[in-house]
Amino acid sequence: MAKRIVILGAGESGAGAAVLAKKQGFDTFVSDMSAIKENYKAMLDERNIAWEEKKHTEELILNANEVIKSPGIPNEAPIIKKLNELGTPIISEIEFAGRYTNAKMICITGSNGKTTTTSLIYHIFKKAGLNVGLAGNIGQSLAYQVAECNYDYYIIELSSFQLDNMYNFRANIAVLMNITPDHLDRYDHEMQNYVDAKMRVVRNQTADDAFVYWNDDPIIKKELPKYRHGKLYPFAEMKHEGAAAYTHEEQLIFTEPTPFNMELEELSLTGKHNLYNSMAAGISANVAGIRKETIREALGTFTGVEHRLEKVATVNGVEYINDSKATNVNSCWYALQSMKKRTVLILGGKDKGNDYNEIAELVKSKCSGLIFLGADNSKLLEFFKDYGLPIADTHSIEDCVKEAQKMAKSGDAVLLSPCCASFDLFKSYEDRGRQFKDLVRKL
């Protein structure tokens, strides 16, 4: 009898996992507590994969030999607790997909910068003419691509939730951008639990693999001795012993495996955080054996990522910037730090246990006003009330953009960099960013 695999959650990762499970001959069942999108239903129906929506039928789930869990489902969900009591193995879609491919895996994680870095690495690999797929938090699901495509390399953006249920999966090149507090609501408000999840990216690495990381991150430095990992390729702004990339006199210098330099002004992405993203991407491509000329050219032609410091429009001398992907405080810190103009900052949404002290000094030095956009802005109002800045308290994107237009003067910038998740008023951070852009373009 075929082994039974149950997939919980039928979004991009769940539907992809189901396609691969069916192809590998498993008795496959998909269950989602929410409604399943029509395109995923069609994908499942085409392959005669059984599914249910808006419920979890226990007798169809608890008989699984193995369960693939969507990263969005918390461990506290009643069905997960029951599966844990039964001792049923629960894995991630990434873990499952890794069993059925010999492709090289380049895996990127970190609290901030991972989407840009992942997209940048993919851009370099494509420029080099390699047979490469983009997966994880962006692109199509890894499992779907393993089932339907035959790539030699996968560039995979991994969240801490995806890393949580990975056990035997191995990253040939692991990239860790940084570790700052994020998603603590999912980790019992214990920073160490979150740190442990992020460090799982080096699990199962051998001496033949590579670990690319930010050398100046105090948490990574502290954690590193606890783990086995591939050869170390640290990057930093200033030169230090063993640095695989650093800057010197307006040059970006790569030291190994193939040494080469490029002018900082040749980089297409600006700001210190993007310098780190470019370093991590350049090292990863260098380790993979891509020619230095190709890396140099690709780092100069990359156009950036939607919802990440994305310039929307300039209206009446005011520049509007969409950084909706800034769903934590550290991400907003990077955005503010890169601003050259006086800034009207838009904050708010679903707070994940945020500490706004991290951006306090930048708000004082860079901001000309604050706009709060959320269902409940009381925490923000309390924190920023004595900053002496104009404040607008809004509960819809329409009111928010109206207030921004009133508050900003010619020469200012309006920055949507909310520090918070979007689920109080929007479907996703993408939905929040697109609504913002649509309204700004109508001004």
Tab-separated table of C-alpha atoms in Angstrom:
chain	number	residue	atom	x	y	z
A	1	MET	CA	0.000	0.000	0.000
A	2	ALA	CA	1.240	3.487	-0.861
A	3	LYS	CA	2.536	5.551	2.031
A	4	ARG	CA	0.025	8.300	2.940
A	5	ILE	CA	1.170	11.899	2.872
A	6	VAL	CA	-1.145	14.625	4.155
A	7	ILE	CA	-0.449	18.239	3.282
A	8	LEU	CA	-1.796	20.935	5.613
A	9	GLY	CA	-2.319	24.257	3.862
A	10	ALA	CA	-2.948	24.541	0.118
A	11	GLY	CA	-1.128	27.745	-0.768
A	12	GLU	CA	1.921	27.879	-3.036
A	13	SER	CA	4.034	25.509	-0.926
A	14	GLY	CA	1.202	23.080	-0.095
A	15	ALA	CA	-0.101	22.735	-3.652
A	16	GLY	CA	3.454	22.271	-4.920
A	17	ALA	CA	4.171	19.609	-2.293
A	18	ALA	CA	0.973	17.777	-3.313
A	19	VAL	CA	2.024	17.739	-6.991
A	20	LEU	CA	5.404	16.245	-6.073
A	21	ALA	CA	3.927	13.734	-3.592
A	22	LYS	CA	1.443	12.488	-6.201
A	23	LYS	CA	4.203	12.223	-8.819
A	24	GLN	CA	6.293	10.144	-6.398
A	25	GLY	CA	3.392	7.690	-5.989
A	26	PHE	CA	2.168	8.631	-2.499
A	27	ASP	CA	-1.461	8.413	-1.386
A	28	THR	CA	-1.839	12.212	-1.215
A	29	PHE	CA	-4.436	14.338	0.615
A	30	VAL	CA	-4.577	18.130	1.041
A	31	SER	CA	-6.473	19.890	3.842
A	32	ASP	CA	-6.824	23.641	4.397
A	33	MET	CA	-8.708	25.450	7.183
A	34	SER	CA	-9.272	28.387	4.787
A	35	ALA	CA	-10.706	28.526	1.276
A	36	ILE	CA	-8.326	27.240	-1.408
A	37	LYS	CA	-7.599	29.576	-4.327
A	38	GLU	CA	-9.082	28.503	-7.668
A	39	ASN	CA	-5.702	28.123	-9.410
A	40	TYR	CA	-4.511	25.688	-6.712
A	41	LYS	CA	-7.779	23.719	-6.854
A	42	ALA	CA	-7.285	23.361	-10.612
A	43	MET	CA	-3.699	22.202	-10.072
A	44	LEU	CA	-4.898	19.518	-7.616
A	45	ASP	CA	-7.922	18.460	-9.679
A	46	GLU	CA	-5.850	18.043	-12.848
A	47	ARG	CA	-3.779	15.459	-11.019
A	48	ASN	CA	-6.691	13.768	-9.199
A	49	ILE	CA	-5.390	14.831	-5.792
A	50	ALA	CA	-8.053	14.726	-3.042
A	51	TRP	CA	-8.522	17.951	-1.094
A	52	GLU	CA	-10.790	19.672	1.423
A	53	GLU	CA	-11.173	23.327	2.382
A	54	LYS	CA	-12.465	25.307	5.409
A	55	LYS	CA	-11.984	22.293	7.687
A	56	HIS	CA	-9.567	19.618	8.907
A	57	THR	CA	-11.244	16.176	8.933
A	58	GLU	CA	-9.291	14.287	11.599
A	59	GLU	CA	-9.903	10.761	10.290
A	60	LEU	CA	-8.417	11.803	6.917
A	61	ILE	CA	-5.394	13.490	8.515
A	62	LEU	CA	-4.398	11.523	11.601
A	63	ASN	CA	-3.860	8.370	9.503
A	64	ALA	CA	-0.922	9.996	7.668
A	65	ASN	CA	2.508	8.364	7.628
A	66	GLU	CA	4.004	11.834	7.253
A	67	VAL	CA	2.623	15.389	7.207
A	68	ILE	CA	3.885	18.362	5.196
A	69	LYS	CA	2.936	21.561	7.031
A	70	SER	CA	2.563	24.997	5.481
A	71	PRO	CA	4.996	27.453	7.139
A	72	GLY	CA	2.026	29.667	8.063
A	73	ILE	CA	0.455	27.099	10.428
A	74	PRO	CA	1.654	27.587	14.026
A	75	ASN	CA	2.724	24.620	16.166
A	76	GLU	CA	-0.123	25.466	18.582
A	77	ALA	CA	-2.806	24.606	15.989
A	78	PRO	CA	-5.000	21.816	17.457
A	79	ILE	CA	-4.404	19.452	14.516
A	80	ILE	CA	-0.605	19.856	14.858
A	81	LYS	CA	-0.810	19.082	18.599
A	82	LYS	CA	-2.761	15.878	17.832
A	83	LEU	CA	-0.236	14.811	15.187
A	84	ASN	CA	2.606	15.479	17.640
A	85	GLU	CA	0.880	13.311	20.272
A	86	LEU	CA	0.704	10.486	17.722
A	87	GLY	CA	4.391	10.962	16.882
A	88	THR	CA	3.610	11.603	13.194
A	89	PRO	CA	6.641	13.154	11.434
A	90	ILE	CA	5.900	16.757	10.354
A	91	ILE	CA	8.183	18.282	7.734
A	92	SER	CA	8.313	21.374	5.523
A	93	GLU	CA	7.745	21.448	1.786
A	94	ILE	CA	11.441	22.356	1.334
A	95	GLU	CA	12.540	19.281	3.314
A	96	PHE	CA	10.257	17.084	1.193
A	97	ALA	CA	11.401	18.554	-2.129
A	98	GLY	CA	15.071	18.170	-1.239
A	99	ARG	CA	14.688	14.372	-1.207
A	100	TYR	CA	13.922	14.222	-4.936
A	101	THR	CA	16.597	16.371	-6.540
A	102	ASN	CA	20.393	16.428	-6.784
A	103	ALA	CA	20.423	20.098	-7.778
A	104	LYS	CA	22.744	22.445	-5.903
A	105	MET	CA	20.887	24.427	-3.230
A	106	ILE	CA	21.757	28.061	-2.493
A	107	CYS	CA	19.693	29.013	0.583
A	108	ILE	CA	19.281	32.547	1.906
A	109	THR	CA	17.853	33.523	5.276
A	110	GLY	CA	18.096	36.413	7.731
A	111	SER	CA	15.739	38.846	9.440
A	112	ASN	CA	16.281	41.454	6.697
A	113	GLY	CA	17.631	41.620	3.163
A	114	LYS	CA	16.853	38.035	2.206
A	115	THR	CA	14.397	38.752	-0.636
A	116	THR	CA	16.712	41.273	-2.298
A	117	THR	CA	19.745	39.001	-1.853
A	118	THR	CA	17.860	35.950	-3.160
A	119	SER	CA	16.621	37.883	-6.205
A	120	LEU	CA	20.109	39.270	-6.806
A	121	ILE	CA	21.754	35.819	-6.688
A	122	TYR	CA	19.105	34.497	-9.086
A	123	HIS	CA	19.800	37.465	-11.413
A	124	ILE	CA	23.548	36.666	-11.444
A	125	PHE	CA	22.977	32.939	-12.091
A	126	LYS	CA	20.566	33.755	-14.939
A	127	LYS	CA	23.081	36.223	-16.424
A	128	ALA	CA	25.670	33.421	-16.290
A	129	GLY	CA	23.350	31.266	-18.415
A	130	LEU	CA	22.861	28.621	-15.718
A	131	ASN	CA	19.805	26.348	-15.516
A	132	VAL	CA	18.379	27.824	-12.305
A	133	GLY	CA	15.078	28.006	-10.388
A	134	LEU	CA	13.913	30.603	-7.831
A	135	ALA	CA	11.998	29.169	-4.872
A	136	GLY	CA	11.013	29.384	-1.198
A	137	ASN	CA	9.343	32.603	-0.097
A	138	ILE	CA	9.468	33.925	-3.674
A	139	GLY	CA	8.942	32.304	-7.051
A	140	GLN	CA	7.146	28.992	-7.487
A	141	SER	CA	7.326	26.409	-4.722
A	142	LEU	CA	10.470	24.286	-4.676
A	143	ALA	CA	8.429	21.056	-4.625
A	144	TYR	CA	6.482	22.075	-7.730
A	145	GLN	CA	9.708	22.904	-9.586
A	146	VAL	CA	11.347	19.623	-8.526
A	147	ALA	CA	8.266	17.787	-9.874
A	148	GLU	CA	7.853	19.727	-13.122
A	149	CYS	CA	11.227	21.283	-14.035
A	150	ASN	CA	14.759	19.946	-14.091
A	151	TYR	CA	17.011	22.675	-12.736
A	152	ASP	CA	20.695	22.302	-11.831
A	153	TYR	CA	20.544	25.040	-9.181
A	154	TYR	CA	17.850	26.404	-6.880
A	155	ILE	CA	18.108	29.827	-5.227
A	156	ILE	CA	15.826	29.566	-2.183
A	157	GLU	CA	14.677	32.264	0.219
A	158	LEU	CA	13.942	30.636	3.578
A	159	SER	CA	11.941	32.093	6.460
A	160	SER	CA	12.473	30.905	10.023
A	161	PHE	CA	9.125	29.060	9.747
A	162	GLN	CA	10.371	27.076	6.731
A	163	LEU	CA	13.598	26.258	8.550
A	164	ASP	CA	11.665	25.024	11.619
A	165	ASN	CA	10.600	21.795	9.924
A	166	MET	CA	13.802	21.005	8.033
A	167	TYR	CA	15.864	18.049	9.207
A	168	ASN	CA	17.948	16.354	6.488
A	169	PHE	CA	17.863	19.106	3.876
A	170	ARG	CA	21.306	20.464	3.025
A	171	ALA	CA	22.307	23.871	1.675
A	172	ASN	CA	25.394	23.693	-0.549
A	173	ILE	CA	25.721	27.451	-0.096
A	174	ALA	CA	24.013	28.840	3.025
A	175	VAL	CA	23.665	32.624	3.337
A	176	LEU	CA	22.729	34.273	6.654
A	177	MET	CA	22.299	38.032	6.316
A	178	ASN	CA	21.661	38.985	9.974
A	179	ILE	CA	19.581	38.032	13.007
A	180	THR	CA	17.409	40.659	14.717
A	181	PRO	CA	14.187	40.219	16.713
A	182	ASP	CA	11.289	39.175	14.460
A	183	HIS	CA	8.257	36.870	14.680
A	184	LEU	CA	8.818	36.541	18.424
A	185	ASP	CA	5.083	35.939	18.808
A	186	ARG	CA	5.648	32.575	17.069
A	187	TYR	CA	8.668	31.688	19.253
A	188	ASP	CA	7.127	32.071	22.729
A	189	HIS	CA	8.688	35.568	22.839
A	190	GLU	CA	12.038	33.786	23.320
A	191	MET	CA	14.728	35.318	21.093
A	192	GLN	CA	16.898	32.192	21.377
A	193	ASN	CA	14.161	30.036	19.814
A	194	TYR	CA	14.121	32.357	16.799
A	195	VAL	CA	17.940	32.381	16.635
A	196	ASP	CA	17.999	28.558	16.711
A	197	ALA	CA	15.550	28.469	13.783
A	198	LYS	CA	17.725	30.806	11.692
A	199	MET	CA	20.916	28.845	12.430
A	200	ARG	CA	19.277	25.689	11.043
A	201	VAL	CA	20.329	26.935	7.604
A	202	VAL	CA	23.776	25.362	8.221
A	203	ARG	CA	22.378	21.983	9.348
A	204	ASN	CA	23.905	19.036	7.506
A	205	GLN	CA	26.556	21.143	5.768
A	206	THR	CA	29.807	19.328	4.931
A	207	ALA	CA	33.334	20.651	4.460
A	208	ASP	CA	32.580	20.935	0.713
A	209	ASP	CA	29.797	23.476	1.361
A	210	ALA	CA	29.970	27.232	1.988
A	211	PHE	CA	28.541	29.453	4.719
A	212	VAL	CA	28.263	33.144	3.748
A	213	TYR	CA	27.381	35.502	6.609
A	214	TRP	CA	27.642	39.047	7.953
A	215	ASN	CA	30.770	39.123	10.084
A	216	ASP	CA	29.635	41.996	12.332
A	217	ASP	CA	26.406	40.399	13.539
A	218	PRO	CA	26.944	39.778	17.287
A	219	ILE	CA	24.373	36.960	17.416
A	220	ILE	CA	25.883	35.021	14.493
A	221	LYS	CA	29.358	35.437	16.055
A	222	LYS	CA	28.124	34.013	19.338
A	223	GLU	CA	26.242	31.093	17.721
A	224	LEU	CA	28.831	30.044	15.137
A	225	PRO	CA	31.021	27.872	17.422
A	226	LYS	CA	27.980	25.721	18.325
A	227	TYR	CA	27.520	24.459	14.745
A	228	ARG	CA	29.177	22.376	12.076
A	229	HIS	CA	29.104	24.278	8.797
A	230	GLY	CA	30.767	24.603	5.428
A	231	LYS	CA	33.806	26.774	4.674
A	232	LEU	CA	33.286	30.284	6.083
A	233	TYR	CA	32.904	33.284	3.783
A	234	PRO	CA	32.238	36.319	6.015
A	235	PHE	CA	31.515	39.799	4.598
A	236	ALA	CA	31.732	43.214	6.290
A	237	GLU	CA	32.018	46.887	5.502
A	238	MET	CA	35.586	47.132	6.814
A	239	LYS	CA	38.456	44.778	6.026
A	240	HIS	CA	39.121	42.086	8.624
A	241	GLU	CA	40.985	38.802	8.681
A	242	GLY	CA	39.371	36.180	6.487
A	243	ALA	CA	36.831	38.547	4.895
A	244	ALA	CA	35.512	37.231	1.582
A	245	ALA	CA	34.177	40.715	0.740
A	246	TYR	CA	34.722	44.204	2.163
A	247	THR	CA	35.003	47.830	0.990
A	248	HIS	CA	38.109	49.974	0.676
A	249	GLU	CA	38.495	53.435	-0.920
A	250	GLU	CA	35.204	53.347	-2.845
A	251	GLN	CA	35.902	49.802	-4.052
A	252	LEU	CA	34.038	46.596	-3.283
A	253	ILE	CA	36.707	43.928	-2.892
A	254	PHE	CA	36.053	40.187	-3.209
A	255	THR	CA	38.977	38.109	-1.939
A	256	GLU	CA	38.014	34.474	-2.557
A	257	PRO	CA	37.732	32.038	-4.220
A	258	THR	CA	38.460	34.336	-7.243
A	259	PRO	CA	39.704	37.779	-6.176
A	260	PHE	CA	38.267	40.802	-8.016
A	261	ASN	CA	37.198	44.410	-7.338
A	262	MET	CA	34.479	46.721	-8.581
A	263	GLU	CA	33.716	50.406	-8.026
A	264	LEU	CA	31.015	50.975	-5.363
A	265	GLU	CA	29.276	53.415	-7.707
A	266	GLU	CA	28.896	50.606	-10.287
A	267	LEU	CA	26.497	48.774	-7.925
A	268	SER	CA	22.882	49.193	-9.033
A	269	LEU	CA	21.543	49.090	-5.444
A	270	THR	CA	22.281	51.944	-3.027
A	271	GLY	CA	22.436	52.194	0.780
A	272	LYS	CA	24.499	50.244	3.307
A	273	HIS	CA	21.994	47.390	3.640
A	274	ASN	CA	22.129	46.882	-0.123
A	275	LEU	CA	25.924	46.894	-0.010
A	276	TYR	CA	25.671	43.832	2.268
A	277	ASN	CA	23.108	42.247	-0.052
A	278	SER	CA	25.470	42.776	-3.007
A	279	MET	CA	28.396	41.311	-1.049
A	280	ALA	CA	26.472	38.182	-0.045
A	281	ALA	CA	25.213	37.683	-3.605
A	282	GLY	CA	28.639	38.276	-5.129
A	283	ILE	CA	30.333	35.805	-2.768
A	284	SER	CA	27.660	33.147	-3.436
A	285	ALA	CA	28.109	33.478	-7.207
A	286	ASN	CA	31.904	33.486	-6.824
A	287	VAL	CA	31.788	30.279	-4.740
A	288	ALA	CA	29.542	28.697	-7.401
A	289	GLY	CA	32.261	29.332	-9.979
A	290	ILE	CA	30.581	32.130	-11.950
A	291	ARG	CA	33.049	34.347	-13.845
A	292	LYS	CA	33.964	37.630	-12.156
A	293	GLU	CA	33.013	39.622	-15.303
A	294	THR	CA	29.479	38.190	-15.120
A	295	ILE	CA	29.156	38.929	-11.377
A	296	ARG	CA	30.373	42.495	-11.882
A	297	GLU	CA	27.948	43.096	-14.750
A	298	ALA	CA	24.975	41.534	-12.911
A	299	LEU	CA	25.588	43.549	-9.719
A	300	GLY	CA	25.410	46.657	-11.915
A	301	THR	CA	22.202	45.790	-13.782
A	302	PHE	CA	19.865	44.452	-11.068
A	303	THR	CA	16.691	46.541	-10.785
A	304	GLY	CA	15.583	45.755	-7.212
A	305	VAL	CA	12.555	44.121	-5.611
A	306	GLU	CA	8.932	45.298	-5.464
A	307	HIS	CA	7.878	46.677	-2.013
A	308	ARG	CA	11.508	47.087	-0.906
A	309	LEU	CA	12.523	50.789	-0.983
A	310	GLU	CA	10.660	51.013	-4.278
A	311	LYS	CA	10.394	54.524	-5.734
A	312	VAL	CA	6.758	55.059	-6.699
A	313	ALA	CA	6.416	58.651	-7.961
A	314	THR	CA	7.337	62.257	-7.257
A	315	VAL	CA	4.245	64.451	-6.789
A	316	ASN	CA	4.558	68.234	-6.206
A	317	GLY	CA	8.218	67.794	-5.310
A	318	VAL	CA	7.492	64.996	-2.791
A	319	GLU	CA	9.038	61.572	-3.426
A	320	TYR	CA	6.860	58.582	-2.421
A	321	ILE	CA	8.638	55.329	-1.502
A	322	ASN	CA	7.021	51.928	-0.975
A	323	ASP	CA	8.864	49.789	1.575
A	324	SER	CA	5.819	47.722	2.571
A	325	LYS	CA	8.039	44.664	2.958
A	326	ALA	CA	9.485	46.258	6.117
A	327	THR	CA	7.424	44.104	8.471
A	328	ASN	CA	9.830	44.445	11.416
A	329	VAL	CA	11.568	47.335	13.188
A	330	ASN	CA	15.087	46.502	11.995
A	331	SER	CA	13.913	46.562	8.387
A	332	CYS	CA	12.496	50.056	8.903
A	333	TRP	CA	15.804	51.071	10.543
A	334	TYR	CA	17.657	50.147	7.326
A	335	ALA	CA	15.140	52.092	5.235
A	336	LEU	CA	15.348	55.233	7.393
A	337	GLN	CA	19.115	54.996	7.523
A	338	SER	CA	19.259	55.134	3.704
A	339	MET	CA	16.989	58.235	3.432
A	340	LYS	CA	18.696	61.416	2.247
A	341	LYS	CA	15.597	63.684	2.487
A	342	ARG	CA	13.402	64.811	5.388
A	343	THR	CA	10.893	61.994	5.709
A	344	VAL	CA	7.225	61.598	6.547
A	345	LEU	CA	7.215	58.037	7.893
A	346	ILE	CA	4.186	55.728	7.725
A	347	LEU	CA	4.144	53.092	10.490
A	348	GLY	CA	1.619	50.559	11.759
A	349	GLY	CA	-0.222	47.284	11.238
A	350	LYS	CA	-0.166	44.046	13.184
A	351	ASP	CA	2.523	44.471	15.844
A	352	LYS	CA	4.608	41.331	16.476
A	353	GLY	CA	5.923	42.457	19.862
A	354	ASN	CA	7.909	45.386	18.411
A	355	ASP	CA	10.391	47.551	20.318
A	356	TYR	CA	10.446	50.950	18.580
A	357	ASN	CA	13.487	52.168	20.557
A	358	GLU	CA	15.646	50.804	17.740
A	359	ILE	CA	14.391	53.498	15.321
A	360	ALA	CA	13.946	56.265	17.925
A	361	GLU	CA	17.148	58.204	17.099
A	362	LEU	CA	16.587	57.939	13.333
A	363	VAL	CA	13.005	59.163	13.703
A	364	LYS	CA	14.283	62.189	15.655
A	365	SER	CA	17.017	63.003	13.132
A	366	LYS	CA	15.308	62.182	9.821
A	367	CYS	CA	11.531	62.534	10.177
A	368	SER	CA	9.370	65.616	9.640
A	369	GLY	CA	6.139	63.794	10.539
A	370	LEU	CA	4.591	60.437	11.403
A	371	ILE	CA	1.473	58.760	10.048
A	372	PHE	CA	0.084	55.664	11.754
A	373	LEU	CA	-1.822	53.209	9.576
A	374	GLY	CA	-3.489	50.366	11.436
A	375	ALA	CA	-6.632	48.977	13.020
A	376	ASP	CA	-5.211	49.930	16.433
A	377	ASN	CA	-2.424	52.532	16.662
A	378	SER	CA	-2.492	53.021	20.437
A	379	LYS	CA	0.995	51.544	21.029
A	380	LEU	CA	2.530	53.827	18.373
A	381	LEU	CA	0.658	56.895	19.652
A	382	GLU	CA	1.916	56.220	23.182
A	383	PHE	CA	5.540	55.629	22.106
A	384	PHE	CA	5.950	58.637	19.786
A	385	LYS	CA	3.664	61.176	21.512
A	386	ASP	CA	6.507	63.280	23.009
A	387	TYR	CA	8.695	63.483	19.886
A	388	GLY	CA	7.362	66.925	18.927
A	389	LEU	CA	6.478	65.727	15.426
A	390	PRO	CA	3.143	66.152	13.625
A	391	ILE	CA	1.221	62.861	13.926
A	392	ALA	CA	-1.770	61.583	11.947
A	393	ASP	CA	-3.741	58.575	13.217
A	394	THR	CA	-5.340	56.756	10.232
A	395	HIS	CA	-7.180	53.486	9.805
A	396	SER	CA	-7.374	53.189	6.014
A	397	ILE	CA	-4.828	53.485	3.207
A	398	GLU	CA	-6.940	56.244	1.565
A	399	ASP	CA	-6.823	58.448	4.680
A	400	CYS	CA	-3.151	57.643	5.151
A	401	VAL	CA	-2.183	58.869	1.649
A	402	LYS	CA	-4.384	61.981	2.049
A	403	GLU	CA	-2.619	62.843	5.332
A	404	ALA	CA	0.781	62.218	3.737
A	405	GLN	CA	-0.036	64.660	0.946
A	406	LYS	CA	-1.051	67.289	3.533
A	407	MET	CA	1.962	66.727	5.793
A	408	ALA	CA	4.827	66.472	3.271
A	409	LYS	CA	6.453	69.605	1.839
A	410	SER	CA	8.260	69.908	-1.494
A	411	GLY	CA	11.714	68.306	-1.115
A	412	ASP	CA	10.447	65.751	1.459
A	413	ALA	CA	9.984	62.028	1.003
A	414	VAL	CA	7.013	59.949	2.157
A	415	LEU	CA	8.182	56.497	3.244
A	416	LEU	CA	5.821	53.573	3.831
A	417	SER	CA	8.015	51.350	6.035
A	418	PRO	CA	5.510	50.041	8.557
A	419	CYS	CA	7.546	47.866	11.023
A	420	CYS	CA	4.466	45.641	11.263
A	421	ALA	CA	2.659	42.816	9.502
A	422	SER	CA	-0.224	43.857	7.267
A	423	PHE	CA	-2.975	41.431	8.263
A	424	ASP	CA	-5.063	43.899	10.278
A	425	LEU	CA	-6.159	45.886	7.198
A	426	PHE	CA	-4.684	44.080	4.178
A	427	LYS	CA	-4.348	40.605	2.659
A	428	SER	CA	-0.525	40.801	2.661
A	429	TYR	CA	2.355	43.264	2.613
A	430	GLU	CA	2.150	43.070	-1.218
A	431	ASP	CA	-1.516	44.108	-1.095
A	432	ARG	CA	-0.619	46.999	1.253
A	433	GLY	CA	2.208	48.133	-1.058
A	434	ARG	CA	0.120	47.916	-4.243
A	435	GLN	CA	-2.800	49.855	-2.734
A	436	PHE	CA	-0.339	52.539	-1.576
A	437	LYS	CA	1.219	52.763	-5.048
A	438	ASP	CA	-2.153	52.930	-6.800
A	439	LEU	CA	-3.310	55.822	-4.608
A	440	VAL	CA	-0.022	57.714	-4.903
A	441	ARG	CA	-0.136	57.463	-8.707
A	442	LYS	CA	-3.622	59.012	-8.656
A	443	LEU	CA	-2.478	62.086	-6.674
